[in-house]
Amino acid sequence: DGGITQSPKYLFRKEGQNVTLSCEQNLNHDAMYWYRQDPGQGLRLIYYSQIVNDFQKGDIAEGYSVSREKKESFPLTVTSAQKNPTAFYLCATKDRGLPNEKLFFGSGTQLSVL
Amino acid sequence: AQTVTQSQPEMSVQEAETVTLSCTYDTSESDYYLFWYKQPPSRQMILVIRQEAYKQQNATENRFSVNFQKAAKSFSLKISDSQLGDAAMYFCAYRSEIQTGANNLFFGTGTRLTVIP
């Protein structure tokens, strides 16, 4: 059953705490992405990775970090430097050679601050 | 950066009726692509329809069609014979042909569509 698994579905962060959102895929896609979705705003790109051990900043990378040690996994860490982390986070993947709109999306993680 | 505007935060339609969602965009480019994505309650984004700017013919996908007006920079989505499963957030998006990399996909703010039985 191929797809993208994001966990947890809901996550709560305390002030000053780092939290990590998981994104795992078994689609064998090379590229992986993290988007942030806020109410009344479109999706905004945080980070993306075209290949293992390489990743690039998106439009709103400040306060976030990522790693890409395995093709299947692209975890996103929301650090304490991110002052407004409450949002819905979507992970996406894309097969090599396909245009950027051909993204497969996960079901997301809702992050809230306690 | 390109901007994509969806001026209707919410829309509703009776089941089996037709509804049109609006989208305008701002760009100085001549070659680009436009899309509509659907985000159902599961919150996974699904690509619904795609339009190349160089094509005058409006794209259609079953009950979904677009009205692409390049000079007006307008890209509306028409859903015919609306079904309960069409209830979702709909996002308009723009992809630059000139800008490379993953940063060349720009999303609008979304329109929440409610389908009334």
Coordinates of N, CA and C in Angstrom, one line a residue:
Chain A
D1 N 0.9 -1.2 0.0 CA 0.0 0.0 0.0 C 0.9 1.2 0.0
G2 N 1.2 1.8 -1.2 CA 2.1 2.9 -1.3 C 1.5 4.2 -0.8
G3 N 2.4 5.1 -0.3 CA 1.9 6.3 0.1 C 2.9 7.1 1.0
I4 N 2.4 8.1 1.6 CA 3.1 9.0 2.5 C 2.5 8.9 3.9
T5 N 3.3 8.7 4.9 CA 2.8 8.7 6.2 C 3.4 9.8 7.0
Q6 N 2.5 10.6 7.5 CA 2.9 11.7 8.4 C 2.5 11.4 9.8
S7 N 3.4 11.6 10.8 CA 3.0 11.4 12.2 C 3.7 12.4 13.1
P8 N 3.1 12.7 14.2 CA 1.8 12.3 14.6 C 0.7 13.2 13.8
K9 N -0.5 12.9 14.0 CA -1.6 13.6 13.3 C -1.7 15.0 14.1
Y10 N -1.6 15.0 15.4 CA -1.7 16.2 16.2 C -0.4 16.2 17.1
L11 N 0.1 17.4 17.3 CA 1.3 17.6 18.1 C 1.2 18.9 18.9
F12 N 1.6 18.8 20.1 CA 1.6 20.0 20.9 C 3.0 20.4 21.4
R13 N 3.3 21.6 21.3 CA 4.7 22.1 21.7 C 4.6 23.0 22.8
K14 N 5.5 22.8 23.8 CA 5.6 23.8 24.9 C 6.6 24.9 24.5
E15 N 6.5 26.0 25.1 CA 7.4 27.1 24.9 C 8.9 26.7 25.0
G16 N 9.7 27.0 24.0 CA 11.1 26.7 24.1 C 11.5 25.3 23.7
Q17 N 10.5 24.6 23.3 CA 10.8 23.1 23.0 C 10.9 22.9 21.5
N18 N 11.8 22.0 21.2 CA 11.9 21.6 19.8 C 11.0 20.4 19.6
V19 N 10.4 20.3 18.4 CA 9.6 19.1 18.1 C 9.9 18.7 16.7
T20 N 9.7 17.4 16.5 CA 10.0 16.8 15.2 C 8.8 16.2 14.6
L21 N 8.5 16.5 13.3 CA 7.4 16.0 12.6 C 8.0 14.9 11.6
S22 N 7.4 13.8 11.6 CA 7.8 12.7 10.8 C 7.1 12.6 9.4
C23 N 7.9 12.3 8.4 CA 7.3 12.1 7.1 C 8.1 10.9 6.5
E24 N 7.4 9.8 6.2 CA 7.9 8.6 5.6 C 7.2 8.3 4.3
Q25 N 7.9 7.8 3.3 CA 7.2 7.5 2.0 C 7.8 6.2 1.5
N26 N 6.9 5.4 0.8 CA 7.3 4.2 0.2 C 7.0 4.2 -1.3
L27 N 7.0 5.4 -1.8 CA 6.7 5.6 -3.3 C 8.0 5.6 -4.1
N28 N 9.1 5.5 -3.4 CA 10.4 5.5 -4.1 C 10.6 6.9 -4.9
H29 N 10.0 7.9 -4.4 CA 10.2 9.2 -5.0 C 11.5 9.9 -4.5
D30 N 12.2 10.5 -5.4 CA 13.5 11.2 -5.0 C 13.2 12.5 -4.2
A31 N 12.3 13.3 -4.6 CA 12.1 14.6 -4.0 C 11.1 14.6 -2.9
M32 N 11.4 15.3 -1.8 CA 10.4 15.4 -0.7 C 10.4 16.9 -0.3
Y33 N 9.2 17.3 0.2 CA 8.9 18.7 0.5 C 8.2 18.9 1.8
W34 N 8.4 20.0 2.5 CA 7.6 20.4 3.6 C 6.9 21.7 3.3
Y35 N 5.6 21.7 3.5 CA 4.8 22.9 3.3 C 4.1 23.3 4.7
R36 N 3.9 24.6 4.8 CA 3.1 25.0 6.0 C 1.8 25.6 5.5
Q37 N 0.7 25.3 6.2 CA -0.6 25.8 5.8 C -1.2 26.6 7.0
D38 N -1.5 27.8 6.8 CA -2.2 28.6 7.8 C -3.5 29.0 7.3
P39 N -4.5 29.2 8.3 CA -5.8 29.6 7.9 C -5.8 30.9 7.1
G40 N -6.5 30.9 5.9 CA -6.5 32.1 5.1 C -5.3 32.4 4.3
Q41 N -4.4 31.4 4.3 CA -3.2 31.6 3.5 C -2.9 30.4 2.7
G42 N -2.2 30.5 1.6 CA -1.9 29.4 0.7 C -0.8 28.6 1.3
L43 N -0.4 27.5 0.7 CA 0.7 26.7 1.2 C 2.0 27.4 0.9
R44 N 2.9 27.3 1.9 CA 4.2 28.0 1.8 C 5.3 26.9 2.0
L45 N 6.3 27.0 1.1 CA 7.3 26.0 1.1 C 8.4 26.3 2.2
I46 N 8.6 25.3 3.0 CA 9.6 25.4 4.1 C 11.0 24.9 3.7
Y47 N 11.0 23.7 3.4 CA 12.3 23.0 2.9 C 11.9 22.0 1.8
Y48 N 12.9 21.7 1.0 CA 12.7 20.6 0.1 C 14.1 19.9 -0.1
S49 N 13.9 18.6 -0.6 CA 15.1 17.8 -0.8 C 14.9 17.1 -2.1
Q50 N 15.9 17.2 -3.0 CA 15.8 16.6 -4.3 C 16.5 15.2 -4.3
I51 N 17.3 15.0 -3.3 CA 18.1 13.8 -3.3 C 18.6 13.5 -1.8
V52 N 19.0 12.3 -1.5 CA 19.5 12.0 -0.2 C 20.7 12.8 0.1
N53 N 20.8 13.3 1.4 CA 21.9 14.1 1.9 C 22.0 15.4 1.3
D54 N 20.9 15.9 0.7 CA 20.9 17.3 0.2 C 19.5 17.9 0.4
F55 N 19.5 19.1 0.8 CA 18.2 19.8 1.0 C 18.4 21.3 0.8
Q56 N 17.3 22.0 0.5 CA 17.4 23.4 0.2 C 16.3 24.1 1.0
K57 N 16.6 25.4 1.3 CA 15.6 26.2 2.0 C 14.5 26.6 1.0
G58 N 13.3 26.7 1.5 CA 12.2 27.3 0.8 C 12.0 28.7 1.2
D59 N 10.7 29.1 1.1 CA 10.4 30.6 1.3 C 10.4 30.9 2.8
I60 N 10.1 30.0 3.7 CA 10.0 30.3 5.1 C 10.8 29.3 6.0
A61 N 12.0 29.2 5.7 CA 12.9 28.2 6.4 C 13.3 28.6 7.8
E62 N 13.2 29.8 8.2 CA 13.7 30.3 9.5 C 12.9 29.6 10.6
G63 N 13.7 29.1 11.6 CA 13.1 28.4 12.7 C 12.8 26.9 12.5
Y64 N 13.2 26.4 11.3 CA 13.0 25.0 11.0 C 14.3 24.4 10.6
S65 N 14.4 23.1 10.8 CA 15.5 22.3 10.2 C 15.1 21.0 9.7
V66 N 15.8 20.4 8.8 CA 15.5 19.1 8.2 C 16.7 18.3 8.1
S67 N 16.5 17.0 7.8 CA 17.6 16.1 7.4 C 17.0 15.1 6.4
R68 N 18.0 14.6 5.6 CA 17.5 13.6 4.6 C 18.6 12.5 4.5
E69 N 18.6 11.7 5.5 CA 19.6 10.6 5.6 C 19.2 9.4 4.8
K70 N 17.9 9.2 4.6 CA 17.4 8.1 3.9 C 16.4 8.6 2.8
K71 N 16.3 7.9 1.8 CA 15.4 8.3 0.7 C 13.9 8.3 1.2
E72 N 13.6 7.4 2.1 CA 12.2 7.3 2.5 C 11.8 8.3 3.6
S73 N 12.7 9.0 4.2 CA 12.4 9.8 5.3 C 12.9 11.3 5.2
F74 N 12.1 12.2 5.6 CA 12.4 13.6 5.6 C 11.8 14.3 6.8
P75 N 12.4 14.1 8.0 CA 11.8 14.7 9.2 C 12.0 16.2 9.2
L76 N 11.0 16.9 9.8 CA 11.1 18.4 10.0 C 11.1 18.7 11.5
T77 N 12.1 19.4 11.9 CA 12.2 19.9 13.3 C 11.8 21.3 13.4
V78 N 10.8 21.6 14.2 CA 10.4 23.0 14.5 C 11.1 23.4 15.8
T79 N 12.0 24.3 15.6 CA 12.9 24.7 16.7 C 12.2 25.8 17.6
S80 N 12.8 26.1 18.7 CA 12.3 27.1 19.6 C 12.5 28.5 18.9
A81 N 13.3 28.6 17.9 CA 13.4 29.9 17.2 C 12.2 30.2 16.3
Q82 N 11.4 29.3 16.1 CA 10.1 29.5 15.3 C 9.1 30.0 16.3
K83 N 8.8 31.3 16.2 CA 8.0 32.0 17.3 C 6.5 31.8 17.0
N84 N 6.1 31.4 15.9 CA 4.7 31.2 15.6 C 4.5 29.9 14.9
P85 N 4.7 28.8 15.6 CA 4.7 27.4 15.0 C 3.3 26.8 14.8
T86 N 2.3 27.4 15.4 CA 1.0 26.8 15.2 C 0.5 26.9 13.8
A87 N 0.4 25.7 13.2 CA 0.0 25.6 11.8 C -0.2 24.2 11.4
F88 N -0.7 23.9 10.2 CA -0.9 22.6 9.7 C 0.3 22.4 8.7
Y89 N 1.0 21.2 8.9 CA 2.2 21.0 8.1 C 2.0 19.8 7.2
L90 N 2.3 20.0 5.9 CA 2.1 19.0 4.9 C 3.4 18.6 4.3
C91 N 3.6 17.3 4.2 CA 4.7 16.7 3.5 C 4.3 16.2 2.2
A92 N 5.2 16.4 1.2 CA 4.8 15.9 -0.2 C 6.1 15.3 -0.8
T93 N 5.8 14.5 -1.8 CA 6.9 13.9 -2.6 C 6.6 14.0 -4.1
K94 N 7.7 13.8 -4.8 CA 7.5 13.9 -6.3 C 8.5 13.0 -6.9
D95 N 8.1 12.4 -8.0 CA 8.9 11.5 -8.7 C 9.9 12.3 -9.6
R96 N 11.1 11.8 -9.9 CA 12.1 12.5 -10.6 C 11.6 12.8 -12.0
G97 N 11.8 14.0 -12.5 CA 11.5 14.3 -13.9 C 10.1 14.9 -14.1
L98 N 9.3 14.7 -13.1 CA 7.9 15.3 -13.2 C 7.9 16.8 -12.8
P99 N 7.0 17.5 -13.3 CA 6.9 19.0 -13.0 C 6.5 19.1 -11.5
N100 N 6.7 20.3 -11.0 CA 6.5 20.6 -9.5 C 5.1 20.4 -9.1
E101 N 4.1 20.5 -10.0 CA 2.7 20.4 -9.5 C 2.3 19.0 -9.3
K102 N 3.1 18.0 -9.8 CA 2.8 16.6 -9.7 C 3.2 16.1 -8.3
L103 N 2.7 16.7 -7.3 CA 3.1 16.3 -5.9 C 2.1 15.3 -5.3
F104 N 2.6 14.4 -4.5 CA 1.8 13.5 -3.7 C 1.9 14.1 -2.3
F105 N 0.8 14.3 -1.7 CA 0.7 14.9 -0.3 C 0.4 13.8 0.7
G106 N 0.9 14.0 1.9 CA 0.5 13.3 3.1 C -0.8 13.9 3.7
S107 N -1.2 13.3 4.8 CA -2.4 13.8 5.4 C -2.2 14.9 6.5
G108 N -0.9 15.2 6.7 CA -0.6 16.4 7.5 C -0.5 16.2 9.0
T109 N 0.2 17.1 9.6 CA 0.3 17.2 11.1 C -0.1 18.6 11.6
Q110 N -1.1 18.6 12.5 CA -1.5 19.9 13.1 C -0.6 20.1 14.3
L111 N 0.1 21.2 14.3 CA 1.0 21.5 15.4 C 0.4 22.7 16.2
S112 N 0.3 22.6 17.5 CA -0.3 23.7 18.3 C 0.7 23.9 19.5
V113 N 0.7 25.2 19.9 CA 1.5 25.6 21.1 C 0.7 25.6 22.3
L114 N 1.2 25.0 23.4 CA 0.5 24.9 24.7 C 0.8 26.2 25.4
Chain B
A1 N 7.8 38.0 -6.6 CA 7.1 36.7 -6.6 C 5.7 36.8 -7.2
Q2 N 5.2 35.8 -7.9 CA 3.9 35.8 -8.4 C 2.9 35.8 -7.2
T3 N 1.7 36.4 -7.4 CA 0.7 36.3 -6.4 C -0.6 35.7 -7.0
V4 N -1.2 34.9 -6.2 CA -2.4 34.2 -6.6 C -3.5 34.6 -5.6
T5 N -4.6 35.1 -6.2 CA -5.7 35.6 -5.3 C -7.0 34.9 -5.5
Q6 N -7.6 34.4 -4.4 CA -8.9 33.8 -4.4 C -9.8 34.7 -3.5
S7 N -10.7 35.4 -4.1 CA -11.4 36.4 -3.4 C -12.7 35.8 -2.7
Q8 N -12.9 34.5 -2.9 CA -14.1 33.9 -2.2 C -13.6 32.9 -1.1
P9 N -13.6 33.3 0.1 CA -13.2 32.4 1.2 C -14.1 31.2 1.3
E10 N -15.4 31.4 1.0 CA -16.4 30.3 1.1 C -17.4 30.4 0.0
M11 N -17.8 29.3 -0.4 CA -18.9 29.2 -1.4 C -19.7 28.0 -1.1
S12 N -21.0 28.0 -1.5 CA -21.9 26.9 -1.3 C -22.6 26.6 -2.6
V13 N -23.0 25.4 -2.8 CA -23.8 25.0 -4.0 C -24.7 23.8 -3.6
Q14 N -25.9 23.8 -4.3 CA -26.8 22.7 -4.1 C -26.3 21.5 -4.9
E15 N -26.5 20.4 -4.3 CA -26.2 19.1 -5.0 C -26.8 19.1 -6.4
A16 N -26.0 18.7 -7.4 CA -26.4 18.6 -8.8 C -26.4 19.9 -9.5
E17 N -26.1 21.0 -8.8 CA -26.0 22.3 -9.5 C -24.6 22.6 -9.9
T18 N -24.4 23.8 -10.5 CA -23.0 24.2 -11.0 C -22.5 25.3 -10.1
V19 N -21.2 25.3 -9.9 CA -20.6 26.4 -9.1 C -19.3 26.8 -9.8
T20 N -19.0 28.1 -9.7 CA -17.7 28.6 -10.2 C -16.9 29.2 -9.2
L21 N -15.7 28.8 -9.0 CA -14.7 29.4 -8.1 C -13.8 30.3 -8.8
S22 N -13.5 31.4 -8.3 CA -12.7 32.5 -8.9 C -11.2 32.4 -8.5
C23 N -10.4 32.8 -9.4 CA -8.9 32.9 -9.1 C -8.4 34.0 -10.1
T24 N -7.6 34.9 -9.5 CA -6.8 35.8 -10.4 C -5.4 35.7 -10.0
Y25 N -4.5 36.1 -10.8 CA -3.1 36.0 -10.5 C -2.3 37.2 -11.2
D26 N -1.2 37.4 -10.6 CA -0.4 38.5 -11.1 C 1.0 38.0 -11.6
T27 N 1.3 38.3 -12.8 CA 2.6 37.8 -13.3 C 3.0 38.7 -14.5
S28 N 4.3 38.8 -14.7 CA 4.8 39.4 -15.9 C 5.3 38.4 -16.9
E29 N 5.2 37.2 -16.6 CA 5.7 36.1 -17.5 C 4.6 35.8 -18.5
S30 N 5.1 35.2 -19.6 CA 4.1 34.8 -20.7 C 3.9 33.3 -20.7
D31 N 4.9 32.6 -20.2 CA 4.8 31.1 -20.2 C 4.7 30.6 -18.7
Y32 N 3.6 30.0 -18.4 CA 3.4 29.5 -17.1 C 2.3 28.4 -17.1
Y33 N 2.0 27.9 -15.9 CA 0.9 26.9 -15.8 C 0.1 27.3 -14.6
L34 N -1.2 26.9 -14.7 CA -2.1 27.1 -13.6 C -2.8 25.8 -13.2
F35 N -3.2 25.8 -12.0 CA -3.8 24.5 -11.5 C -4.9 24.8 -10.4
W36 N -5.7 23.8 -10.3 CA -6.6 23.8 -9.2 C -6.4 22.5 -8.4
Y37 N -6.2 22.7 -7.1 CA -6.0 21.6 -6.2 C -7.3 21.5 -5.3
K38 N -7.6 20.3 -4.9 CA -8.7 20.0 -3.9 C -8.1 19.5 -2.6
Q39 N -8.6 20.0 -1.5 CA -8.2 19.5 -0.2 C -9.4 19.0 0.5
P40 N -9.8 17.8 0.5 CA -10.9 17.3 1.2 C -10.7 17.2 2.7
P41 N -11.7 16.8 3.5 CA -11.5 16.7 4.9 C -10.3 15.8 5.3
S42 N -9.9 14.9 4.5 CA -8.7 14.1 4.8 C -7.4 14.9 4.8
R43 N -7.5 16.1 4.2 CA -6.5 17.1 4.2 C -5.3 16.8 3.2
Q44 N -5.4 15.7 2.5 CA -4.5 15.5 1.4 C -4.8 16.4 0.2
M45 N -3.8 17.0 -0.4 CA -4.0 17.8 -1.5 C -4.0 17.0 -2.8
I46 N -5.0 17.2 -3.6 CA -5.2 16.5 -4.9 C -5.2 17.4 -6.1
L47 N -4.4 17.1 -7.1 CA -4.4 18.0 -8.3 C -5.7 17.6 -9.1
V48 N -6.5 18.7 -9.4 CA -7.7 18.5 -10.0 C -7.6 18.7 -11.5
I49 N -7.0 19.8 -11.9 CA -6.9 20.2 -13.3 C -5.8 21.1 -13.5
R50 N -5.3 21.1 -14.8 CA -4.1 21.8 -15.1 C -4.3 22.6 -16.5
Q51 N -3.7 23.8 -16.5 CA -3.9 24.6 -17.7 C -2.5 25.2 -18.1
E52 N -2.1 25.0 -19.4 CA -0.9 25.6 -19.9 C -1.3 27.0 -20.4
A53 N -0.5 28.0 -20.1 CA -0.8 29.4 -20.5 C -0.8 29.5 -22.0
Y54 N 0.0 28.7 -22.7 CA 0.1 28.9 -24.2 C -1.1 28.3 -24.9
K55 N -1.9 27.5 -24.2 CA -3.1 26.9 -24.8 C -4.3 27.8 -24.7
Q56 N -4.9 28.1 -25.7 CA -6.2 28.9 -25.7 C -7.4 28.0 -25.2
Q57 N -7.3 26.7 -25.5 CA -8.4 25.9 -25.2 C -8.5 25.6 -23.7
N58 N -9.6 25.8 -23.1 CA -9.8 25.6 -21.7 C -9.7 24.1 -21.3
A59 N -9.0 23.8 -20.2 CA -8.9 22.4 -19.8 C -10.2 21.9 -19.2
T60 N -10.5 20.6 -19.4 CA -11.6 19.9 -18.8 C -11.2 18.6 -18.2
E61 N -11.8 18.2 -17.1 CA -11.6 16.9 -16.5 C -12.9 16.4 -16.0
N62 N -13.6 15.7 -16.8 CA -15.0 15.2 -16.4 C -15.9 16.4 -16.0
R63 N -16.3 16.5 -14.7 CA -17.2 17.5 -14.3 C -16.5 18.9 -14.0
F64 N -15.2 18.9 -14.1 CA -14.4 20.0 -13.8 C -13.9 20.7 -15.1
S65 N -14.1 22.0 -15.2 CA -13.6 22.7 -16.3 C -13.1 24.1 -15.8
V66 N -12.3 24.7 -16.6 CA -11.8 26.0 -16.3 C -12.1 27.0 -17.3
N67 N -12.2 28.3 -16.9 CA -12.3 29.4 -17.8 C -11.0 30.2 -17.7
F68 N -10.1 30.1 -18.6 CA -8.8 30.7 -18.6 C -8.9 32.0 -19.5
Q69 N -8.7 33.1 -18.9 CA -8.7 34.4 -19.6 C -7.3 35.0 -19.3
K70 N -6.4 34.8 -20.3 CA -5.0 35.1 -20.1 C -4.8 36.7 -20.0
A71 N -5.5 37.4 -20.8 CA -5.3 38.9 -20.8 C -5.8 39.4 -19.5
A72 N -6.9 38.9 -18.9 CA -7.4 39.3 -17.7 C -6.7 38.7 -16.5
K73 N -5.9 37.7 -16.7 CA -5.2 37.0 -15.7 C -6.2 36.4 -14.7
S74 N -7.1 35.7 -15.3 CA -8.2 35.1 -14.5 C -8.3 33.6 -14.9
F75 N -8.6 32.8 -13.9 CA -8.5 31.3 -14.0 C -9.6 30.7 -13.1
S76 N -10.8 30.6 -13.5 CA -11.9 30.1 -12.7 C -12.1 28.7 -12.9
L77 N -12.6 28.0 -11.9 CA -13.0 26.6 -11.9 C -14.5 26.4 -11.9
K78 N -15.0 25.7 -12.8 CA -16.4 25.4 -12.8 C -16.6 23.9 -12.5
I79 N -17.5 23.6 -11.5 CA -17.8 22.3 -11.1 C -19.3 22.1 -11.5
S80 N -19.5 21.1 -12.4 CA -20.9 20.9 -12.9 C -21.4 19.6 -12.1
D81 N -22.7 19.6 -12.0 CA -23.4 18.5 -11.4 C -22.7 18.2 -10.0
S82 N -22.7 19.2 -9.2 CA -21.9 19.0 -7.9 C -22.4 17.8 -7.1
Q83 N -21.4 17.2 -6.5 CA -21.7 16.0 -5.7 C -21.2 16.3 -4.2
L84 N -21.7 15.5 -3.3 CA -21.3 15.7 -1.9 C -19.8 15.6 -1.7
G85 N -19.2 14.7 -2.5 CA -17.8 14.5 -2.4 C -17.0 15.6 -2.9
D86 N -17.6 16.6 -3.5 CA -16.9 17.8 -4.0 C -16.6 18.8 -2.9
A87 N -17.2 18.6 -1.7 CA -17.0 19.5 -0.6 C -15.6 19.4 -0.2
A88 N -14.9 20.6 -0.2 CA -13.5 20.6 0.1 C -13.0 22.0 0.1
M89 N -11.7 22.2 0.5 CA -11.0 23.5 0.2 C -10.4 23.3 -1.2
Y90 N -10.6 24.4 -2.0 CA -10.0 24.4 -3.4 C -8.9 25.5 -3.4
F91 N -7.8 25.1 -3.9 CA -6.7 26.1 -4.0 C -6.3 26.2 -5.5
C92 N -6.1 27.5 -5.9 CA -5.6 27.8 -7.2 C -4.1 28.0 -7.0
A93 N -3.4 27.6 -8.0 CA -1.9 27.6 -7.9 C -1.3 28.0 -9.3
Y94 N -0.1 28.6 -9.2 CA 0.6 29.0 -10.4 C 2.0 28.4 -10.4
R95 N 2.4 28.0 -11.5 CA 3.8 27.6 -11.6 C 4.5 28.3 -12.7
S96 N 5.7 28.9 -12.4 CA 6.5 29.6 -13.3 C 7.2 28.7 -14.2
E97 N 7.3 29.1 -15.5 CA 8.1 28.3 -16.4 C 9.5 28.8 -16.4
I98 N 9.7 30.0 -16.0 CA 11.1 30.6 -16.0 C 11.9 30.2 -14.7
Q99 N 11.2 30.4 -13.6 CA 11.9 30.1 -12.4 C 12.0 28.6 -12.2
T100 N 13.2 28.2 -11.8 CA 13.5 26.8 -11.6 C 13.5 26.5 -10.2
G101 N 13.6 25.2 -9.8 CA 13.6 24.8 -8.4 C 12.2 24.6 -7.9
A102 N 12.2 24.2 -6.7 CA 10.9 23.9 -6.0 C 10.1 25.1 -5.6
N103 N 10.7 26.3 -5.7 CA 10.1 27.5 -5.2 C 9.2 28.1 -6.3
N104 N 9.0 27.4 -7.4 CA 8.2 28.1 -8.5 C 6.8 27.7 -8.5
L105 N 6.3 27.2 -7.4 CA 4.8 26.8 -7.3 C 4.2 27.8 -6.2
F106 N 3.2 28.5 -6.6 CA 2.6 29.5 -5.7 C 1.1 29.2 -5.6
F107 N 0.7 29.2 -4.3 CA -0.7 28.9 -4.0 C -1.5 30.1 -3.6
G108 N -2.8 30.0 -3.9 CA -3.8 31.0 -3.4 C -4.2 30.7 -2.0
T109 N -5.1 31.5 -1.5 CA -5.5 31.3 -0.1 C -6.6 30.3 0.1
G110 N -7.2 29.9 -0.9 CA -8.2 28.8 -0.8 C -9.7 29.3 -0.8
T111 N -10.6 28.4 -1.3 CA -12.0 28.7 -1.2 C -12.6 27.4 -0.6
R112 N -13.4 27.6 0.5 CA -14.0 26.4 1.1 C -15.4 26.2 0.4
L113 N -15.6 25.1 -0.2 CA -16.8 24.8 -0.9 C -17.7 23.8 -0.1
T114 N -18.9 24.2 0.2 CA -19.9 23.4 0.8 C -20.9 22.9 -0.2
V115 N -21.2 21.7 -0.2 CA -22.3 21.1 -1.0 C -23.5 20.8 -0.2
I116 N -24.6 21.4 -0.5 CA -25.9 21.2 0.2 C -26.7 20.1 -0.4
P117 N -27.1 19.1 0.4 CA -27.9 18.0 -0.1 C -29.3 18.5 -0.6

